[in-house]
Amino acid sequence: MAESELPHVLNLEHQELHEEIWKATKVPGKTGQAARAVVRVLLPHVLKEEEYGIPPLSLLPRLARGEVTPDMAWVIPRAEKLKAELPRMLQDHALIVAALQDLLRAATKEGHSGFARFAQKLILHAEMEEEVLYPASILVGEYLKWKLGSSEMKPGAPMHKAQEEQ
């Protein structure tokens, strides 16, 4: 997988969320205003996620199969950056969730139930990132630091025992 690539499923989810929030920005009234406020805090945050927060997760399938190779080292600085920036990322989430709660209230009041559900979905997405994705990305980096730093590997050499025996 290319180092700039996000896990396919997360990339699709981000695209879907992006499309939905842009639809909400075009709605008149308080709902559209609230959606535009969400975009102002959400988009810079998503760029950070796509730069360093989520890419380490692209290696999870290989790591789960026991593969560890030097070509995975590109993840380590990204995971380190996420670890260093985690307090800021969580602050971003607080701002995003507050904006989403405003969107939820406005959409509910104005009868835009689809956008109200979307706001709830995005709040849950933020919680999932905090509880699962960010910690997993950091752990991928820590694991690779440990595995790649503790052995003398030749480029392309697998670390998985079953692969070494083949």
PDB file of C-alpha atoms in Angstrom:
ATOM      1  CA  MET A   1       0.000   0.000   0.000  1.00  0.00           C
ATOM      2  CA  ALA A   2       1.353   3.447  -0.865  1.00  0.00           C
ATOM      3  CA  GLU A   3       2.382   5.483   2.108  1.00  0.00           C
ATOM      4  CA  SER A   4      -0.042   8.296   1.259  1.00  0.00           C
ATOM      5  CA  GLU A   5      -2.993   5.934   1.056  1.00  0.00           C
ATOM      6  CA  LEU A   6      -5.677   5.725   3.696  1.00  0.00           C
ATOM      7  CA  PRO A   7      -7.434   2.475   4.515  1.00  0.00           C
ATOM      8  CA  HIS A   8     -10.085   2.116   1.821  1.00  0.00           C
ATOM      9  CA  VAL A   9     -13.053   1.842   4.186  1.00  0.00           C
ATOM     10  CA  LEU A  10     -12.021   4.959   6.143  1.00  0.00           C
ATOM     11  CA  ASN A  11     -11.400   6.873   2.935  1.00  0.00           C
ATOM     12  CA  LEU A  12     -14.922   6.018   1.748  1.00  0.00           C
ATOM     13  CA  GLU A  13     -16.388   7.019   5.104  1.00  0.00           C
ATOM     14  CA  HIS A  14     -14.603  10.375   5.015  1.00  0.00           C
ATOM     15  CA  GLN A  15     -15.855  10.988   1.467  1.00  0.00           C
ATOM     16  CA  GLU A  16     -19.426  10.201   2.521  1.00  0.00           C
ATOM     17  CA  LEU A  17     -19.217  12.511   5.547  1.00  0.00           C
ATOM     18  CA  HIS A  18     -17.694  15.252   3.393  1.00  0.00           C
ATOM     19  CA  GLU A  19     -20.493  15.021   0.823  1.00  0.00           C
ATOM     20  CA  GLU A  20     -23.205  15.088   3.475  1.00  0.00           C
ATOM     21  CA  ILE A  21     -21.834  18.100   5.342  1.00  0.00           C
ATOM     22  CA  TRP A  22     -21.541  20.041   2.082  1.00  0.00           C
ATOM     23  CA  LYS A  23     -25.204  19.257   1.321  1.00  0.00           C
ATOM     24  CA  ALA A  24     -26.131  20.593   4.745  1.00  0.00           C
ATOM     25  CA  THR A  25     -24.246  23.861   4.115  1.00  0.00           C
ATOM     26  CA  LYS A  26     -26.598  24.597   1.221  1.00  0.00           C
ATOM     27  CA  VAL A  27     -29.744  24.372   3.346  1.00  0.00           C
ATOM     28  CA  PRO A  28     -31.250  27.759   4.221  1.00  0.00           C
ATOM     29  CA  GLY A  29     -31.749  28.945   7.773  1.00  0.00           C
ATOM     30  CA  LYS A  30     -30.075  27.931  11.004  1.00  0.00           C
ATOM     31  CA  THR A  31     -29.339  24.420   9.728  1.00  0.00           C
ATOM     32  CA  GLY A  32     -27.174  25.720   6.888  1.00  0.00           C
ATOM     33  CA  GLN A  33     -25.498  28.235   9.194  1.00  0.00           C
ATOM     34  CA  ALA A  34     -24.707  25.530  11.720  1.00  0.00           C
ATOM     35  CA  ALA A  35     -23.400  23.223   8.977  1.00  0.00           C
ATOM     36  CA  ARG A  36     -21.065  25.958   7.720  1.00  0.00           C
ATOM     37  CA  ALA A  37     -19.774  26.379  11.286  1.00  0.00           C
ATOM     38  CA  VAL A  38     -19.091  22.622  11.407  1.00  0.00           C
ATOM     39  CA  VAL A  39     -17.124  22.833   8.142  1.00  0.00           C
ATOM     40  CA  ARG A  40     -14.933  25.636   9.502  1.00  0.00           C
ATOM     41  CA  VAL A  41     -13.724  23.454  12.379  1.00  0.00           C
ATOM     42  CA  LEU A  42     -13.979  20.059  10.684  1.00  0.00           C
ATOM     43  CA  LEU A  43     -12.014  20.503   7.459  1.00  0.00           C
ATOM     44  CA  PRO A  44      -8.658  21.524   8.988  1.00  0.00           C
ATOM     45  CA  HIS A  45      -8.992  18.614  11.393  1.00  0.00           C
ATOM     46  CA  VAL A  46      -9.726  16.098   8.621  1.00  0.00           C
ATOM     47  CA  LEU A  47      -6.593  17.233   6.784  1.00  0.00           C
ATOM     48  CA  LYS A  48      -4.533  16.414   9.889  1.00  0.00           C
ATOM     49  CA  GLU A  49      -6.186  13.019  10.177  1.00  0.00           C
ATOM     50  CA  GLU A  50      -5.472  12.208   6.567  1.00  0.00           C
ATOM     51  CA  GLU A  51      -1.886  13.420   6.851  1.00  0.00           C
ATOM     52  CA  TYR A  52      -0.826  11.556   9.986  1.00  0.00           C
ATOM     53  CA  GLY A  53      -3.749  10.266  12.036  1.00  0.00           C
ATOM     54  CA  ILE A  54      -5.167   7.536   9.838  1.00  0.00           C
ATOM     55  CA  PRO A  55      -2.425   6.344   7.412  1.00  0.00           C
ATOM     56  CA  PRO A  56      -0.741   4.074  10.004  1.00  0.00           C
ATOM     57  CA  LEU A  57      -3.951   2.035  10.067  1.00  0.00           C
ATOM     58  CA  SER A  58      -3.362   1.027   6.448  1.00  0.00           C
ATOM     59  CA  LEU A  59      -0.741  -1.429   7.731  1.00  0.00           C
ATOM     60  CA  LEU A  60      -3.049  -3.222  10.176  1.00  0.00           C
ATOM     61  CA  PRO A  61      -3.956  -6.116   7.829  1.00  0.00           C
ATOM     62  CA  ARG A  62      -0.274  -6.844   7.136  1.00  0.00           C
ATOM     63  CA  LEU A  63       0.661  -6.518  10.798  1.00  0.00           C
ATOM     64  CA  ALA A  64      -2.193  -8.839  11.789  1.00  0.00           C
ATOM     65  CA  ARG A  65      -0.730 -11.443   9.403  1.00  0.00           C
ATOM     66  CA  GLY A  66       2.585 -11.093  11.222  1.00  0.00           C
ATOM     67  CA  GLU A  67       4.326  -9.149   8.483  1.00  0.00           C
ATOM     68  CA  VAL A  68       6.841  -6.547   9.550  1.00  0.00           C
ATOM     69  CA  THR A  69       9.219  -5.186   6.927  1.00  0.00           C
ATOM     70  CA  PRO A  70      11.472  -2.118   6.723  1.00  0.00           C
ATOM     71  CA  ASP A  71       9.206  -0.582   4.064  1.00  0.00           C
ATOM     72  CA  MET A  72       6.678   0.011   6.869  1.00  0.00           C
ATOM     73  CA  ALA A  73       8.943   2.502   8.626  1.00  0.00           C
ATOM     74  CA  TRP A  74       7.234   5.455   6.879  1.00  0.00           C
ATOM     75  CA  VAL A  75       4.422   5.052   9.434  1.00  0.00           C
ATOM     76  CA  ILE A  76       6.582   5.706  12.485  1.00  0.00           C
ATOM     77  CA  PRO A  77       6.958   9.501  12.070  1.00  0.00           C
ATOM     78  CA  ARG A  78       3.258   9.842  11.358  1.00  0.00           C
ATOM     79  CA  ALA A  79       2.305   7.884  14.459  1.00  0.00           C
ATOM     80  CA  GLU A  80       4.802   9.951  16.462  1.00  0.00           C
ATOM     81  CA  LYS A  81       3.202  13.141  15.170  1.00  0.00           C
ATOM     82  CA  LEU A  82      -0.260  11.879  16.109  1.00  0.00           C
ATOM     83  CA  LYS A  83       1.003  10.996  19.573  1.00  0.00           C
ATOM     84  CA  ALA A  84       2.475  14.492  19.985  1.00  0.00           C
ATOM     85  CA  GLU A  85      -0.612  16.193  18.523  1.00  0.00           C
ATOM     86  CA  LEU A  86      -3.190  14.039  20.316  1.00  0.00           C
ATOM     87  CA  PRO A  87      -4.156  16.721  22.880  1.00  0.00           C
ATOM     88  CA  ARG A  88      -4.748  19.170  20.016  1.00  0.00           C
ATOM     89  CA  MET A  89      -6.713  16.572  18.031  1.00  0.00           C
ATOM     90  CA  LEU A  90      -8.940  15.982  21.057  1.00  0.00           C
ATOM     91  CA  GLN A  91      -9.422  19.751  21.466  1.00  0.00           C
ATOM     92  CA  ASP A  92     -10.441  19.870  17.805  1.00  0.00           C
ATOM     93  CA  HIS A  93     -12.985  17.139  18.513  1.00  0.00           C
ATOM     94  CA  ALA A  94     -14.466  19.148  21.374  1.00  0.00           C
ATOM     95  CA  LEU A  95     -14.973  22.104  19.006  1.00  0.00           C
ATOM     96  CA  ILE A  96     -16.340  19.862  16.261  1.00  0.00           C
ATOM     97  CA  VAL A  97     -18.768  18.107  18.611  1.00  0.00           C
ATOM     98  CA  ALA A  98     -19.997  21.455  19.972  1.00  0.00           C
ATOM     99  CA  ALA A  99     -20.610  22.635  16.396  1.00  0.00           C
ATOM    100  CA  LEU A 100     -22.335  19.344  15.575  1.00  0.00           C
ATOM    101  CA  GLN A 101     -24.607  19.687  18.598  1.00  0.00           C
ATOM    102  CA  ASP A 102     -25.612  23.121  17.271  1.00  0.00           C
ATOM    103  CA  LEU A 103     -26.306  21.512  13.895  1.00  0.00           C
ATOM    104  CA  LEU A 104     -28.324  18.769  15.577  1.00  0.00           C
ATOM    105  CA  ARG A 105     -30.474  21.321  17.440  1.00  0.00           C
ATOM    106  CA  ALA A 106     -30.993  23.517  14.366  1.00  0.00           C
ATOM    107  CA  ALA A 107     -31.777  20.605  12.057  1.00  0.00           C
ATOM    108  CA  THR A 108     -34.215  19.126  14.572  1.00  0.00           C
ATOM    109  CA  LYS A 109     -35.957  22.461  15.109  1.00  0.00           C
ATOM    110  CA  GLU A 110     -36.224  23.140  11.369  1.00  0.00           C
ATOM    111  CA  GLY A 111     -37.405  19.630  10.508  1.00  0.00           C
ATOM    112  CA  HIS A 112     -34.269  18.412   8.710  1.00  0.00           C
ATOM    113  CA  SER A 113     -34.228  14.973  10.312  1.00  0.00           C
ATOM    114  CA  GLY A 114     -31.642  13.617   7.862  1.00  0.00           C
ATOM    115  CA  PHE A 115     -29.129  16.282   8.839  1.00  0.00           C
ATOM    116  CA  ALA A 116     -29.959  15.755  12.520  1.00  0.00           C
ATOM    117  CA  ARG A 117     -29.140  12.051  12.108  1.00  0.00           C
ATOM    118  CA  PHE A 118     -25.992  12.994  10.219  1.00  0.00           C
ATOM    119  CA  ALA A 119     -24.848  15.216  13.107  1.00  0.00           C
ATOM    120  CA  GLN A 120     -25.411  12.330  15.527  1.00  0.00           C
ATOM    121  CA  LYS A 121     -23.478   9.986  13.240  1.00  0.00           C
ATOM    122  CA  LEU A 122     -20.556  12.391  13.028  1.00  0.00           C
ATOM    123  CA  ILE A 123     -20.474  12.796  16.820  1.00  0.00           C
ATOM    124  CA  LEU A 124     -20.208   9.007  17.120  1.00  0.00           C
ATOM    125  CA  HIS A 125     -17.497   9.012  14.451  1.00  0.00           C
ATOM    126  CA  ALA A 126     -15.447  11.443  16.551  1.00  0.00           C
ATOM    127  CA  GLU A 127     -15.858   9.187  19.591  1.00  0.00           C
ATOM    128  CA  MET A 128     -14.763   6.171  17.552  1.00  0.00           C
ATOM    129  CA  GLU A 129     -11.646   8.035  16.436  1.00  0.00           C
ATOM    130  CA  GLU A 130     -10.800   8.962  20.015  1.00  0.00           C
ATOM    131  CA  GLU A 131     -11.446   5.506  21.469  1.00  0.00           C
ATOM    132  CA  VAL A 132     -10.244   3.263  18.634  1.00  0.00           C
ATOM    133  CA  LEU A 133      -8.571   4.814  15.587  1.00  0.00           C
ATOM    134  CA  TYR A 134      -6.133   7.231  17.204  1.00  0.00           C
ATOM    135  CA  PRO A 135      -4.937   4.750  19.835  1.00  0.00           C
ATOM    136  CA  ALA A 136      -4.583   2.056  17.136  1.00  0.00           C
ATOM    137  CA  SER A 137      -2.542   4.396  14.909  1.00  0.00           C
ATOM    138  CA  ILE A 138      -0.235   5.241  17.792  1.00  0.00           C
ATOM    139  CA  LEU A 139       0.140   1.555  18.681  1.00  0.00           C
ATOM    140  CA  VAL A 140       1.020   0.682  15.082  1.00  0.00           C
ATOM    141  CA  GLY A 141       3.877   3.197  15.257  1.00  0.00           C
ATOM    142  CA  GLU A 142       5.036   1.980  18.667  1.00  0.00           C
ATOM    143  CA  TYR A 143       4.902  -1.649  17.530  1.00  0.00           C
ATOM    144  CA  LEU A 144       6.912  -0.906  14.396  1.00  0.00           C
ATOM    145  CA  LYS A 145       9.495   1.076  16.371  1.00  0.00           C
ATOM    146  CA  TRP A 146       9.888  -1.909  18.650  1.00  0.00           C
ATOM    147  CA  LYS A 147       9.970  -4.534  15.887  1.00  0.00           C
ATOM    148  CA  LEU A 148      12.094  -2.631  13.384  1.00  0.00           C
ATOM    149  CA  GLY A 149      14.453  -1.278  16.011  1.00  0.00           C
ATOM    150  CA  SER A 150      15.081  -4.613  17.706  1.00  0.00           C
ATOM    151  CA  SER A 151      16.394  -6.632  14.787  1.00  0.00           C
ATOM    152  CA  GLU A 152      18.863  -6.362  11.995  1.00  0.00           C
ATOM    153  CA  MET A 153      16.625  -6.607   8.982  1.00  0.00           C
ATOM    154  CA  LYS A 154      17.569  -6.629   5.368  1.00  0.00           C
ATOM    155  CA  PRO A 155      15.297  -4.615   3.043  1.00  0.00           C
ATOM    156  CA  GLY A 156      12.212  -6.645   2.220  1.00  0.00           C
ATOM    157  CA  ALA A 157      12.938  -9.355   4.768  1.00  0.00           C
ATOM    158  CA  PRO A 158       9.800 -10.563   6.565  1.00  0.00           C
ATOM    159  CA  MET A 159       9.765 -10.749  10.353  1.00  0.00           C
ATOM    160  CA  HIS A 160       6.999 -13.334  10.593  1.00  0.00           C
ATOM    161  CA  LYS A 161       8.292 -16.780  11.592  1.00  0.00           C
ATOM    162  CA  ALA A 162       6.066 -18.661   9.134  1.00  0.00           C
ATOM    163  CA  GLN A 163       7.324 -16.522   6.267  1.00  0.00           C
ATOM    164  CA  GLU A 164      10.967 -17.083   7.254  1.00  0.00           C
ATOM    165  CA  GLU A 165      10.426 -20.850   7.098  1.00  0.00           C
ATOM    166  CA  GLN A 166       8.974 -20.765   3.553  1.00  0.00           C
TER     167      GLN A 166
END
